[in-house]
Amino acid sequence: MPERFDANDEKPPATSSERWMLVVFSLILLGFFVADIAVNFQPIKLTALLFLLFWMPLVALHEAAHAVVAHALGWRVLKTVVGMGSVLGQWTIGGTSVELRMIPLVGFVRTVPTRIRQPNVENALIYFAGPGVELLLVAVIYAILGADLLRSSTDAWVITLQSLALAATVGGVLNLIPMPVREGDRSIPNDGLGIILSLLTPREQFEEMMKHRDEEAISEGRRSCRVGRFP
């Protein structure tokens, strides 16, 4: 169920110093990974690095799935945010504000219904779309690798797909475990809890949401919990 937020989730653009700090930190972290991999190199050592590298685009895929399903169901997508912290870039795609923030480990999508038909089921489907697309990706990888997905391998291609499947599984499963997450004085449902609460939300609440469709006025939102942390 979308929560009503009193706080504004707007973040200022990243400064030049913040951008440089992000670049330097990323290079240092990458250096540690490369150094560890280079010592007594074995293909299996690539797993941790690939997991981290895949996690970030999976966040974008996760949030895009929320937005695409919401749009397909006729809901208005007000904002899609990938990452937390200061804003690195902002675009408008199909009338939707899209933001990329400094640390792309989590994200959220803000939506609102444009008509009342089956809002409970539709909202639940929007919540499920994020983890659902990740689990669908795992199924596709399993169709490619078969039983090799769960077997130890020294083949770089197999290890790459295994790492992608692992990252997608962790992201999808964690999001489907129902739990509220505290952010300051507010409680935000993750996707799993959001699915359940969507089915229990009174119809009147969706009607109230429709009265405040403008992005500056509306305060309902959906946040995708990937590791129990939010921007």
JSON list of C-alpha atoms in Angstrom, two decimals:
[
{"chain": "A", "resi": 1, "resn": "MET", "atom": "CA", "xyz": [0.00, 0.00, 0.00]},
{"chain": "A", "resi": 2, "resn": "PRO", "atom": "CA", "xyz": [1.45, 3.39, -0.91]},
{"chain": "A", "resi": 3, "resn": "GLU", "atom": "CA", "xyz": [2.24, 5.32, 2.22]},
{"chain": "A", "resi": 4, "resn": "ARG", "atom": "CA", "xyz": [1.46, 8.99, 2.72]},
{"chain": "A", "resi": 5, "resn": "PHE", "atom": "CA", "xyz": [4.70, 10.88, 3.12]},
{"chain": "A", "resi": 6, "resn": "ASP", "atom": "CA", "xyz": [4.95, 14.23, 4.89]},
{"chain": "A", "resi": 7, "resn": "ALA", "atom": "CA", "xyz": [8.60, 14.68, 3.96]},
{"chain": "A", "resi": 8, "resn": "ASN", "atom": "CA", "xyz": [9.80, 15.70, 0.51]},
{"chain": "A", "resi": 9, "resn": "ASP", "atom": "CA", "xyz": [12.03, 13.14, -1.19]},
{"chain": "A", "resi": 10, "resn": "GLU", "atom": "CA", "xyz": [13.61, 15.74, -3.47]},
{"chain": "A", "resi": 11, "resn": "LYS", "atom": "CA", "xyz": [17.42, 15.71, -3.43]},
{"chain": "A", "resi": 12, "resn": "PRO", "atom": "CA", "xyz": [19.73, 18.47, -4.63]},
{"chain": "A", "resi": 13, "resn": "PRO", "atom": "CA", "xyz": [21.96, 17.90, -7.68]},
{"chain": "A", "resi": 14, "resn": "ALA", "atom": "CA", "xyz": [25.36, 16.40, -6.93]},
{"chain": "A", "resi": 15, "resn": "THR", "atom": "CA", "xyz": [28.18, 18.92, -6.60]},
{"chain": "A", "resi": 16, "resn": "SER", "atom": "CA", "xyz": [31.47, 18.57, -8.48]},
{"chain": "A", "resi": 17, "resn": "SER", "atom": "CA", "xyz": [33.22, 17.44, -5.29]},
{"chain": "A", "resi": 18, "resn": "GLU", "atom": "CA", "xyz": [30.57, 14.77, -4.68]},
{"chain": "A", "resi": 19, "resn": "ARG", "atom": "CA", "xyz": [30.96, 13.47, -8.21]},
{"chain": "A", "resi": 20, "resn": "TRP", "atom": "CA", "xyz": [34.74, 13.27, -7.82]},
{"chain": "A", "resi": 21, "resn": "MET", "atom": "CA", "xyz": [34.38, 11.51, -4.46]},
{"chain": "A", "resi": 22, "resn": "LEU", "atom": "CA", "xyz": [32.12, 8.93, -6.10]},
{"chain": "A", "resi": 23, "resn": "VAL", "atom": "CA", "xyz": [34.59, 8.39, -8.94]},
{"chain": "A", "resi": 24, "resn": "VAL", "atom": "CA", "xyz": [37.57, 8.06, -6.57]},
{"chain": "A", "resi": 25, "resn": "PHE", "atom": "CA", "xyz": [35.71, 5.70, -4.22]},
{"chain": "A", "resi": 26, "resn": "SER", "atom": "CA", "xyz": [34.55, 3.55, -7.15]},
{"chain": "A", "resi": 27, "resn": "LEU", "atom": "CA", "xyz": [38.08, 3.34, -8.55]},
{"chain": "A", "resi": 28, "resn": "ILE", "atom": "CA", "xyz": [39.52, 2.39, -5.15]},
{"chain": "A", "resi": 29, "resn": "LEU", "atom": "CA", "xyz": [36.87, -0.29, -4.66]},
{"chain": "A", "resi": 30, "resn": "LEU", "atom": "CA", "xyz": [37.45, -1.61, -8.16]},
{"chain": "A", "resi": 31, "resn": "GLY", "atom": "CA", "xyz": [41.20, -1.62, -7.49]},
{"chain": "A", "resi": 32, "resn": "PHE", "atom": "CA", "xyz": [40.75, -3.83, -4.44]},
{"chain": "A", "resi": 33, "resn": "PHE", "atom": "CA", "xyz": [38.63, -6.27, -6.43]},
{"chain": "A", "resi": 34, "resn": "VAL", "atom": "CA", "xyz": [41.13, -6.38, -9.30]},
{"chain": "A", "resi": 35, "resn": "ALA", "atom": "CA", "xyz": [44.05, -6.88, -6.91]},
{"chain": "A", "resi": 36, "resn": "ASP", "atom": "CA", "xyz": [42.31, -9.75, -5.16]},
{"chain": "A", "resi": 37, "resn": "ILE", "atom": "CA", "xyz": [41.35, -11.38, -8.45]},
{"chain": "A", "resi": 38, "resn": "ALA", "atom": "CA", "xyz": [44.87, -11.01, -9.87]},
{"chain": "A", "resi": 39, "resn": "VAL", "atom": "CA", "xyz": [46.48, -12.91, -6.99]},
{"chain": "A", "resi": 40, "resn": "ASN", "atom": "CA", "xyz": [46.24, -16.63, -7.74]},
{"chain": "A", "resi": 41, "resn": "PHE", "atom": "CA", "xyz": [43.56, -15.93, -10.30]},
{"chain": "A", "resi": 42, "resn": "GLN", "atom": "CA", "xyz": [40.68, -18.36, -10.59]},
{"chain": "A", "resi": 43, "resn": "PRO", "atom": "CA", "xyz": [37.50, -17.64, -12.56]},
{"chain": "A", "resi": 44, "resn": "ILE", "atom": "CA", "xyz": [35.36, -18.22, -9.47]},
{"chain": "A", "resi": 45, "resn": "LYS", "atom": "CA", "xyz": [36.91, -15.09, -7.95]},
{"chain": "A", "resi": 46, "resn": "LEU", "atom": "CA", "xyz": [34.95, -13.02, -10.46]},
{"chain": "A", "resi": 47, "resn": "THR", "atom": "CA", "xyz": [31.68, -13.85, -8.71]},
{"chain": "A", "resi": 48, "resn": "ALA", "atom": "CA", "xyz": [31.73, -11.10, -6.07]},
{"chain": "A", "resi": 49, "resn": "LEU", "atom": "CA", "xyz": [32.75, -8.41, -8.55]},
{"chain": "A", "resi": 50, "resn": "LEU", "atom": "CA", "xyz": [30.14, -9.50, -11.08]},
{"chain": "A", "resi": 51, "resn": "PHE", "atom": "CA", "xyz": [27.46, -9.65, -8.37]},
{"chain": "A", "resi": 52, "resn": "LEU", "atom": "CA", "xyz": [28.15, -6.02, -7.46]},
{"chain": "A", "resi": 53, "resn": "LEU", "atom": "CA", "xyz": [28.33, -4.88, -11.08]},
{"chain": "A", "resi": 54, "resn": "PHE", "atom": "CA", "xyz": [25.06, -6.61, -11.95]},
{"chain": "A", "resi": 55, "resn": "TRP", "atom": "CA", "xyz": [23.26, -5.31, -8.86]},
{"chain": "A", "resi": 56, "resn": "MET", "atom": "CA", "xyz": [23.24, -1.72, -10.12]},
{"chain": "A", "resi": 57, "resn": "PRO", "atom": "CA", "xyz": [21.60, -2.31, -13.53]},
{"chain": "A", "resi": 58, "resn": "LEU", "atom": "CA", "xyz": [19.19, -4.72, -11.85]},
{"chain": "A", "resi": 59, "resn": "VAL", "atom": "CA", "xyz": [17.99, -1.82, -9.70]},
{"chain": "A", "resi": 60, "resn": "ALA", "atom": "CA", "xyz": [17.17, 0.09, -12.89]},
{"chain": "A", "resi": 61, "resn": "LEU", "atom": "CA", "xyz": [15.44, -2.97, -14.38]},
{"chain": "A", "resi": 62, "resn": "HIS", "atom": "CA", "xyz": [13.47, -3.45, -11.15]},
{"chain": "A", "resi": 63, "resn": "GLU", "atom": "CA", "xyz": [12.21, 0.14, -11.09]},
{"chain": "A", "resi": 64, "resn": "ALA", "atom": "CA", "xyz": [11.53, 0.15, -14.82]},
{"chain": "A", "resi": 65, "resn": "ALA", "atom": "CA", "xyz": [9.29, -2.89, -14.37]},
{"chain": "A", "resi": 66, "resn": "HIS", "atom": "CA", "xyz": [7.24, -1.06, -11.72]},
{"chain": "A", "resi": 67, "resn": "ALA", "atom": "CA", "xyz": [6.86, 1.90, -14.08]},
{"chain": "A", "resi": 68, "resn": "VAL", "atom": "CA", "xyz": [6.06, -0.13, -17.21]},
{"chain": "A", "resi": 69, "resn": "VAL", "atom": "CA", "xyz": [3.37, -2.22, -15.51]},
{"chain": "A", "resi": 70, "resn": "ALA", "atom": "CA", "xyz": [1.85, 0.87, -13.87]},
{"chain": "A", "resi": 71, "resn": "HIS", "atom": "CA", "xyz": [1.70, 2.58, -17.26]},
{"chain": "A", "resi": 72, "resn": "ALA", "atom": "CA", "xyz": [0.24, -0.53, -18.92]},
{"chain": "A", "resi": 73, "resn": "LEU", "atom": "CA", "xyz": [-2.52, -0.61, -16.29]},
{"chain": "A", "resi": 74, "resn": "GLY", "atom": "CA", "xyz": [-3.38, 3.02, -16.93]},
{"chain": "A", "resi": 75, "resn": "TRP", "atom": "CA", "xyz": [-1.76, 4.48, -13.82]},
{"chain": "A", "resi": 76, "resn": "ARG", "atom": "CA", "xyz": [0.17, 7.71, -13.95]},
{"chain": "A", "resi": 77, "resn": "VAL", "atom": "CA", "xyz": [3.89, 7.31, -13.24]},
{"chain": "A", "resi": 78, "resn": "LEU", "atom": "CA", "xyz": [4.99, 10.51, -11.53]},
{"chain": "A", "resi": 79, "resn": "LYS", "atom": "CA", "xyz": [8.62, 9.72, -10.85]},
{"chain": "A", "resi": 80, "resn": "THR", "atom": "CA", "xyz": [11.16, 6.94, -11.20]},
{"chain": "A", "resi": 81, "resn": "VAL", "atom": "CA", "xyz": [14.32, 7.16, -9.11]},
{"chain": "A", "resi": 82, "resn": "VAL", "atom": "CA", "xyz": [17.36, 4.89, -9.30]},
{"chain": "A", "resi": 83, "resn": "GLY", "atom": "CA", "xyz": [19.81, 5.28, -6.44]},
{"chain": "A", "resi": 84, "resn": "MET", "atom": "CA", "xyz": [20.01, 7.34, -3.29]},
{"chain": "A", "resi": 85, "resn": "GLY", "atom": "CA", "xyz": [21.75, 10.55, -2.32]},
{"chain": "A", "resi": 86, "resn": "SER", "atom": "CA", "xyz": [22.33, 13.58, -4.53]},
{"chain": "A", "resi": 87, "resn": "VAL", "atom": "CA", "xyz": [21.01, 13.67, -8.07]},
{"chain": "A", "resi": 88, "resn": "LEU", "atom": "CA", "xyz": [23.53, 12.89, -10.83]},
{"chain": "A", "resi": 89, "resn": "GLY", "atom": "CA", "xyz": [21.15, 13.28, -13.74]},
{"chain": "A", "resi": 90, "resn": "GLN", "atom": "CA", "xyz": [17.50, 13.97, -14.40]},
{"chain": "A", "resi": 91, "resn": "TRP", "atom": "CA", "xyz": [15.43, 13.37, -17.53]},
{"chain": "A", "resi": 92, "resn": "THR", "atom": "CA", "xyz": [11.82, 13.35, -18.64]},
{"chain": "A", "resi": 93, "resn": "ILE", "atom": "CA", "xyz": [10.75, 10.20, -20.47]},
{"chain": "A", "resi": 94, "resn": "GLY", "atom": "CA", "xyz": [7.19, 9.98, -21.70]},
{"chain": "A", "resi": 95, "resn": "GLY", "atom": "CA", "xyz": [6.07, 12.62, -19.24]},
{"chain": "A", "resi": 96, "resn": "THR", "atom": "CA", "xyz": [7.73, 10.85, -16.30]},
{"chain": "A", "resi": 97, "resn": "SER", "atom": "CA", "xyz": [10.55, 12.36, -14.27]},
{"chain": "A", "resi": 98, "resn": "VAL", "atom": "CA", "xyz": [13.50, 9.96, -14.13]},
{"chain": "A", "resi": 99, "resn": "GLU", "atom": "CA", "xyz": [16.39, 10.52, -11.72]},
{"chain": "A", "resi": 100, "resn": "LEU", "atom": "CA", "xyz": [19.76, 8.83, -11.36]},
{"chain": "A", "resi": 101, "resn": "ARG", "atom": "CA", "xyz": [21.30, 9.36, -7.92]},
{"chain": "A", "resi": 102, "resn": "MET", "atom": "CA", "xyz": [24.82, 8.92, -6.62]},
{"chain": "A", "resi": 103, "resn": "ILE", "atom": "CA", "xyz": [24.58, 5.46, -5.07]},
{"chain": "A", "resi": 104, "resn": "PRO", "atom": "CA", "xyz": [22.53, 3.17, -7.36]},
{"chain": "A", "resi": 105, "resn": "LEU", "atom": "CA", "xyz": [21.79, 0.43, -4.84]},
{"chain": "A", "resi": 106, "resn": "VAL", "atom": "CA", "xyz": [18.07, 1.10, -4.25]},
{"chain": "A", "resi": 107, "resn": "GLY", "atom": "CA", "xyz": [15.27, 3.01, -5.92]},
{"chain": "A", "resi": 108, "resn": "PHE", "atom": "CA", "xyz": [11.58, 3.83, -5.97]},
{"chain": "A", "resi": 109, "resn": "VAL", "atom": "CA", "xyz": [8.71, 4.61, -8.30]},
{"chain": "A", "resi": 110, "resn": "ARG", "atom": "CA", "xyz": [5.85, 6.97, -7.48]},
{"chain": "A", "resi": 111, "resn": "THR", "atom": "CA", "xyz": [2.49, 6.22, -9.09]},
{"chain": "A", "resi": 112, "resn": "VAL", "atom": "CA", "xyz": [-1.16, 7.22, -8.81]},
{"chain": "A", "resi": 113, "resn": "PRO", "atom": "CA", "xyz": [-4.32, 5.72, -10.36]},
{"chain": "A", "resi": 114, "resn": "THR", "atom": "CA", "xyz": [-6.09, 7.69, -13.07]},
{"chain": "A", "resi": 115, "resn": "ARG", "atom": "CA", "xyz": [-9.39, 5.80, -12.81]},
{"chain": "A", "resi": 116, "resn": "ILE", "atom": "CA", "xyz": [-10.96, 3.35, -10.40]},
{"chain": "A", "resi": 117, "resn": "ARG", "atom": "CA", "xyz": [-11.51, -0.11, -11.87]},
{"chain": "A", "resi": 118, "resn": "GLN", "atom": "CA", "xyz": [-9.71, -2.80, -9.85]},
{"chain": "A", "resi": 119, "resn": "PRO", "atom": "CA", "xyz": [-7.22, -0.63, -7.95]},
{"chain": "A", "resi": 120, "resn": "ASN", "atom": "CA", "xyz": [-6.37, -3.25, -5.32]},
{"chain": "A", "resi": 121, "resn": "VAL", "atom": "CA", "xyz": [-5.32, -5.90, -7.82]},
{"chain": "A", "resi": 122, "resn": "GLU", "atom": "CA", "xyz": [-3.63, -3.37, -10.07]},
{"chain": "A", "resi": 123, "resn": "ASN", "atom": "CA", "xyz": [-1.60, -1.89, -7.22]},
{"chain": "A", "resi": 124, "resn": "ALA", "atom": "CA", "xyz": [-0.54, -5.38, -6.14]},
{"chain": "A", "resi": 125, "resn": "LEU", "atom": "CA", "xyz": [0.60, -6.15, -9.70]},
{"chain": "A", "resi": 126, "resn": "ILE", "atom": "CA", "xyz": [2.61, -2.94, -9.81]},
{"chain": "A", "resi": 127, "resn": "TYR", "atom": "CA", "xyz": [4.34, -3.90, -6.57]},
{"chain": "A", "resi": 128, "resn": "PHE", "atom": "CA", "xyz": [5.03, -7.42, -7.85]},
{"chain": "A", "resi": 129, "resn": "ALA", "atom": "CA", "xyz": [6.45, -6.22, -11.17]},
{"chain": "A", "resi": 130, "resn": "GLY", "atom": "CA", "xyz": [9.85, -5.24, -9.72]},
{"chain": "A", "resi": 131, "resn": "PRO", "atom": "CA", "xyz": [10.81, -8.53, -8.05]},
{"chain": "A", "resi": 132, "resn": "GLY", "atom": "CA", "xyz": [8.85, -10.41, -10.68]},
{"chain": "A", "resi": 133, "resn": "VAL", "atom": "CA", "xyz": [11.04, -9.25, -13.55]},
{"chain": "A", "resi": 134, "resn": "GLU", "atom": "CA", "xyz": [14.16, -10.26, -11.62]},
{"chain": "A", "resi": 135, "resn": "LEU", "atom": "CA", "xyz": [12.81, -13.75, -10.99]},
{"chain": "A", "resi": 136, "resn": "LEU", "atom": "CA", "xyz": [11.80, -13.96, -14.65]},
{"chain": "A", "resi": 137, "resn": "LEU", "atom": "CA", "xyz": [15.41, -13.17, -15.56]},
{"chain": "A", "resi": 138, "resn": "VAL", "atom": "CA", "xyz": [16.55, -16.03, -13.32]},
{"chain": "A", "resi": 139, "resn": "ALA", "atom": "CA", "xyz": [14.14, -18.36, -15.14]},
{"chain": "A", "resi": 140, "resn": "VAL", "atom": "CA", "xyz": [15.57, -17.28, -18.50]},
{"chain": "A", "resi": 141, "resn": "ILE", "atom": "CA", "xyz": [19.12, -17.94, -17.30]},
{"chain": "A", "resi": 142, "resn": "TYR", "atom": "CA", "xyz": [18.06, -21.37, -16.02]},
{"chain": "A", "resi": 143, "resn": "ALA", "atom": "CA", "xyz": [16.58, -22.11, -19.45]},
{"chain": "A", "resi": 144, "resn": "ILE", "atom": "CA", "xyz": [19.98, -21.27, -20.95]},
{"chain": "A", "resi": 145, "resn": "LEU", "atom": "CA", "xyz": [22.23, -23.10, -18.48]},
{"chain": "A", "resi": 146, "resn": "GLY", "atom": "CA", "xyz": [19.95, -25.80, -17.16]},
{"chain": "A", "resi": 147, "resn": "ALA", "atom": "CA", "xyz": [21.46, -27.72, -14.24]},
{"chain": "A", "resi": 148, "resn": "ASP", "atom": "CA", "xyz": [24.80, -25.97, -14.81]},
{"chain": "A", "resi": 149, "resn": "LEU", "atom": "CA", "xyz": [23.31, -22.92, -13.10]},
{"chain": "A", "resi": 150, "resn": "LEU", "atom": "CA", "xyz": [23.78, -24.66, -9.74]},
{"chain": "A", "resi": 151, "resn": "ARG", "atom": "CA", "xyz": [27.07, -26.39, -10.49]},
{"chain": "A", "resi": 152, "resn": "SER", "atom": "CA", "xyz": [30.58, -25.14, -9.82]},
{"chain": "A", "resi": 153, "resn": "SER", "atom": "CA", "xyz": [32.25, -24.04, -13.03]},
{"chain": "A", "resi": 154, "resn": "THR", "atom": "CA", "xyz": [35.51, -22.60, -14.32]},
{"chain": "A", "resi": 155, "resn": "ASP", "atom": "CA", "xyz": [33.94, -21.29, -17.51]},
{"chain": "A", "resi": 156, "resn": "ALA", "atom": "CA", "xyz": [33.83, -17.47, -17.49]},
{"chain": "A", "resi": 157, "resn": "TRP", "atom": "CA", "xyz": [30.55, -17.33, -19.43]},
{"chain": "A", "resi": 158, "resn": "VAL", "atom": "CA", "xyz": [28.82, -19.71, -17.03]},
{"chain": "A", "resi": 159, "resn": "ILE", "atom": "CA", "xyz": [30.18, -17.84, -13.99]},
{"chain": "A", "resi": 160, "resn": "THR", "atom": "CA", "xyz": [28.92, -14.57, -15.45]},
{"chain": "A", "resi": 161, "resn": "LEU", "atom": "CA", "xyz": [25.40, -15.91, -15.88]},
{"chain": "A", "resi": 162, "resn": "GLN", "atom": "CA", "xyz": [25.51, -17.56, -12.46]},
{"chain": "A", "resi": 163, "resn": "SER", "atom": "CA", "xyz": [26.48, -14.23, -10.87]},
{"chain": "A", "resi": 164, "resn": "LEU", "atom": "CA", "xyz": [23.69, -12.43, -12.69]},
{"chain": "A", "resi": 165, "resn": "ALA", "atom": "CA", "xyz": [21.20, -15.07, -11.57]},
{"chain": "A", "resi": 166, "resn": "LEU", "atom": "CA", "xyz": [22.44, -14.81, -7.98]},
{"chain": "A", "resi": 167, "resn": "ALA", "atom": "CA", "xyz": [22.09, -11.02, -7.90]},
{"chain": "A", "resi": 168, "resn": "ALA", "atom": "CA", "xyz": [18.62, -11.20, -9.44]},
{"chain": "A", "resi": 169, "resn": "THR", "atom": "CA", "xyz": [17.52, -13.93, -7.02]},
{"chain": "A", "resi": 170, "resn": "VAL", "atom": "CA", "xyz": [18.71, -12.01, -3.97]},
{"chain": "A", "resi": 171, "resn": "GLY", "atom": "CA", "xyz": [17.03, -8.81, -5.17]},
{"chain": "A", "resi": 172, "resn": "GLY", "atom": "CA", "xyz": [13.77, -10.52, -6.08]},
{"chain": "A", "resi": 173, "resn": "VAL", "atom": "CA", "xyz": [13.45, -12.71, -3.00]},
{"chain": "A", "resi": 174, "resn": "LEU", "atom": "CA", "xyz": [14.40, -10.01, -0.50]},
{"chain": "A", "resi": 175, "resn": "ASN", "atom": "CA", "xyz": [11.78, -7.71, -1.97]},
{"chain": "A", "resi": 176, "resn": "LEU", "atom": "CA", "xyz": [9.06, -10.34, -1.67]},
{"chain": "A", "resi": 177, "resn": "ILE", "atom": "CA", "xyz": [9.65, -10.99, 2.05]},
{"chain": "A", "resi": 178, "resn": "PRO", "atom": "CA", "xyz": [6.94, -8.78, 3.62]},
{"chain": "A", "resi": 179, "resn": "MET", "atom": "CA", "xyz": [8.45, -6.18, 5.92]},
{"chain": "A", "resi": 180, "resn": "PRO", "atom": "CA", "xyz": [8.01, -2.52, 6.80]},
{"chain": "A", "resi": 181, "resn": "VAL", "atom": "CA", "xyz": [11.09, -0.35, 6.70]},
{"chain": "A", "resi": 182, "resn": "ARG", "atom": "CA", "xyz": [11.48, 2.70, 8.91]},
{"chain": "A", "resi": 183, "resn": "GLU", "atom": "CA", "xyz": [12.74, 5.91, 7.40]},
{"chain": "A", "resi": 184, "resn": "GLY", "atom": "CA", "xyz": [12.80, 8.61, 10.04]},
{"chain": "A", "resi": 185, "resn": "ASP", "atom": "CA", "xyz": [9.29, 8.88, 11.45]},
{"chain": "A", "resi": 186, "resn": "ARG", "atom": "CA", "xyz": [7.60, 7.08, 8.60]},
{"chain": "A", "resi": 187, "resn": "SER", "atom": "CA", "xyz": [7.06, 3.43, 7.73]},
{"chain": "A", "resi": 188, "resn": "ILE", "atom": "CA", "xyz": [7.43, 2.27, 4.13]},
{"chain": "A", "resi": 189, "resn": "PRO", "atom": "CA", "xyz": [6.29, -1.17, 2.92]},
{"chain": "A", "resi": 190, "resn": "ASN", "atom": "CA", "xyz": [8.64, -3.14, 0.72]},
{"chain": "A", "resi": 191, "resn": "ASP", "atom": "CA", "xyz": [7.23, -4.86, -2.36]},
{"chain": "A", "resi": 192, "resn": "GLY", "atom": "CA", "xyz": [6.15, -8.00, -0.52]},
{"chain": "A", "resi": 193, "resn": "LEU", "atom": "CA", "xyz": [4.28, -6.10, 2.17]},
{"chain": "A", "resi": 194, "resn": "GLY", "atom": "CA", "xyz": [2.98, -3.68, -0.44]},
{"chain": "A", "resi": 195, "resn": "ILE", "atom": "CA", "xyz": [1.35, -6.54, -2.34]},
{"chain": "A", "resi": 196, "resn": "ILE", "atom": "CA", "xyz": [-0.49, -7.68, 0.79]},
{"chain": "A", "resi": 197, "resn": "LEU", "atom": "CA", "xyz": [-1.54, -4.20, 1.87]},
{"chain": "A", "resi": 198, "resn": "SER", "atom": "CA", "xyz": [-2.68, -3.32, -1.65]},
{"chain": "A", "resi": 199, "resn": "LEU", "atom": "CA", "xyz": [-5.31, -6.04, -1.48]},
{"chain": "A", "resi": 200, "resn": "LEU", "atom": "CA", "xyz": [-6.54, -4.67, 1.88]},
{"chain": "A", "resi": 201, "resn": "THR", "atom": "CA", "xyz": [-6.59, -0.98, 0.97]},
{"chain": "A", "resi": 202, "resn": "PRO", "atom": "CA", "xyz": [-10.07, 0.61, 1.05]},
{"chain": "A", "resi": 203, "resn": "ARG", "atom": "CA", "xyz": [-11.35, 1.77, -2.31]},
{"chain": "A", "resi": 204, "resn": "GLU", "atom": "CA", "xyz": [-11.81, 5.24, -0.83]},
{"chain": "A", "resi": 205, "resn": "GLN", "atom": "CA", "xyz": [-8.07, 5.61, -0.38]},
{"chain": "A", "resi": 206, "resn": "PHE", "atom": "CA", "xyz": [-7.45, 5.15, -4.10]},
{"chain": "A", "resi": 207, "resn": "GLU", "atom": "CA", "xyz": [-10.20, 7.67, -4.83]},
{"chain": "A", "resi": 208, "resn": "GLU", "atom": "CA", "xyz": [-8.46, 10.11, -2.52]},
{"chain": "A", "resi": 209, "resn": "MET", "atom": "CA", "xyz": [-5.17, 9.53, -4.35]},
{"chain": "A", "resi": 210, "resn": "MET", "atom": "CA", "xyz": [-6.84, 10.44, -7.63]},
{"chain": "A", "resi": 211, "resn": "LYS", "atom": "CA", "xyz": [-7.77, 13.84, -6.26]},
{"chain": "A", "resi": 212, "resn": "HIS", "atom": "CA", "xyz": [-4.11, 14.75, -5.90]},
{"chain": "A", "resi": 213, "resn": "ARG", "atom": "CA", "xyz": [-2.47, 13.67, -9.15]},
{"chain": "A", "resi": 214, "resn": "ASP", "atom": "CA", "xyz": [-0.08, 16.57, -9.53]},
{"chain": "A", "resi": 215, "resn": "GLU", "atom": "CA", "xyz": [3.46, 15.69, -8.52]},
{"chain": "A", "resi": 216, "resn": "GLU", "atom": "CA", "xyz": [3.77, 18.78, -6.33]},
{"chain": "A", "resi": 217, "resn": "ALA", "atom": "CA", "xyz": [0.59, 17.93, -4.43]},
{"chain": "A", "resi": 218, "resn": "ILE", "atom": "CA", "xyz": [0.66, 14.15, -4.19]},
{"chain": "A", "resi": 219, "resn": "SER", "atom": "CA", "xyz": [2.59, 12.45, -1.42]},
{"chain": "A", "resi": 220, "resn": "GLU", "atom": "CA", "xyz": [1.82, 8.78, -2.09]},
{"chain": "A", "resi": 221, "resn": "GLY", "atom": "CA", "xyz": [4.75, 6.67, -3.19]},
{"chain": "A", "resi": 222, "resn": "ARG", "atom": "CA", "xyz": [6.16, 3.23, -3.79]},
{"chain": "A", "resi": 223, "resn": "ARG", "atom": "CA", "xyz": [9.71, 2.43, -2.72]},
{"chain": "A", "resi": 224, "resn": "SER", "atom": "CA", "xyz": [11.54, -0.71, -3.67]},
{"chain": "A", "resi": 225, "resn": "CYS", "atom": "CA", "xyz": [13.46, -2.22, -0.80]},
{"chain": "A", "resi": 226, "resn": "ARG", "atom": "CA", "xyz": [16.46, -4.18, -2.07]},
{"chain": "A", "resi": 227, "resn": "VAL", "atom": "CA", "xyz": [18.54, -4.40, 1.05]},
{"chain": "A", "resi": 228, "resn": "GLY", "atom": "CA", "xyz": [16.30, -2.85, 3.69]},
{"chain": "A", "resi": 229, "resn": "ARG", "atom": "CA", "xyz": [17.68, 0.62, 3.02]},
{"chain": "A", "resi": 230, "resn": "PHE", "atom": "CA", "xyz": [16.14, 3.62, 1.30]},
{"chain": "A", "resi": 231, "resn": "PRO", "atom": "CA", "xyz": [17.41, 6.99, 0.09]}
]
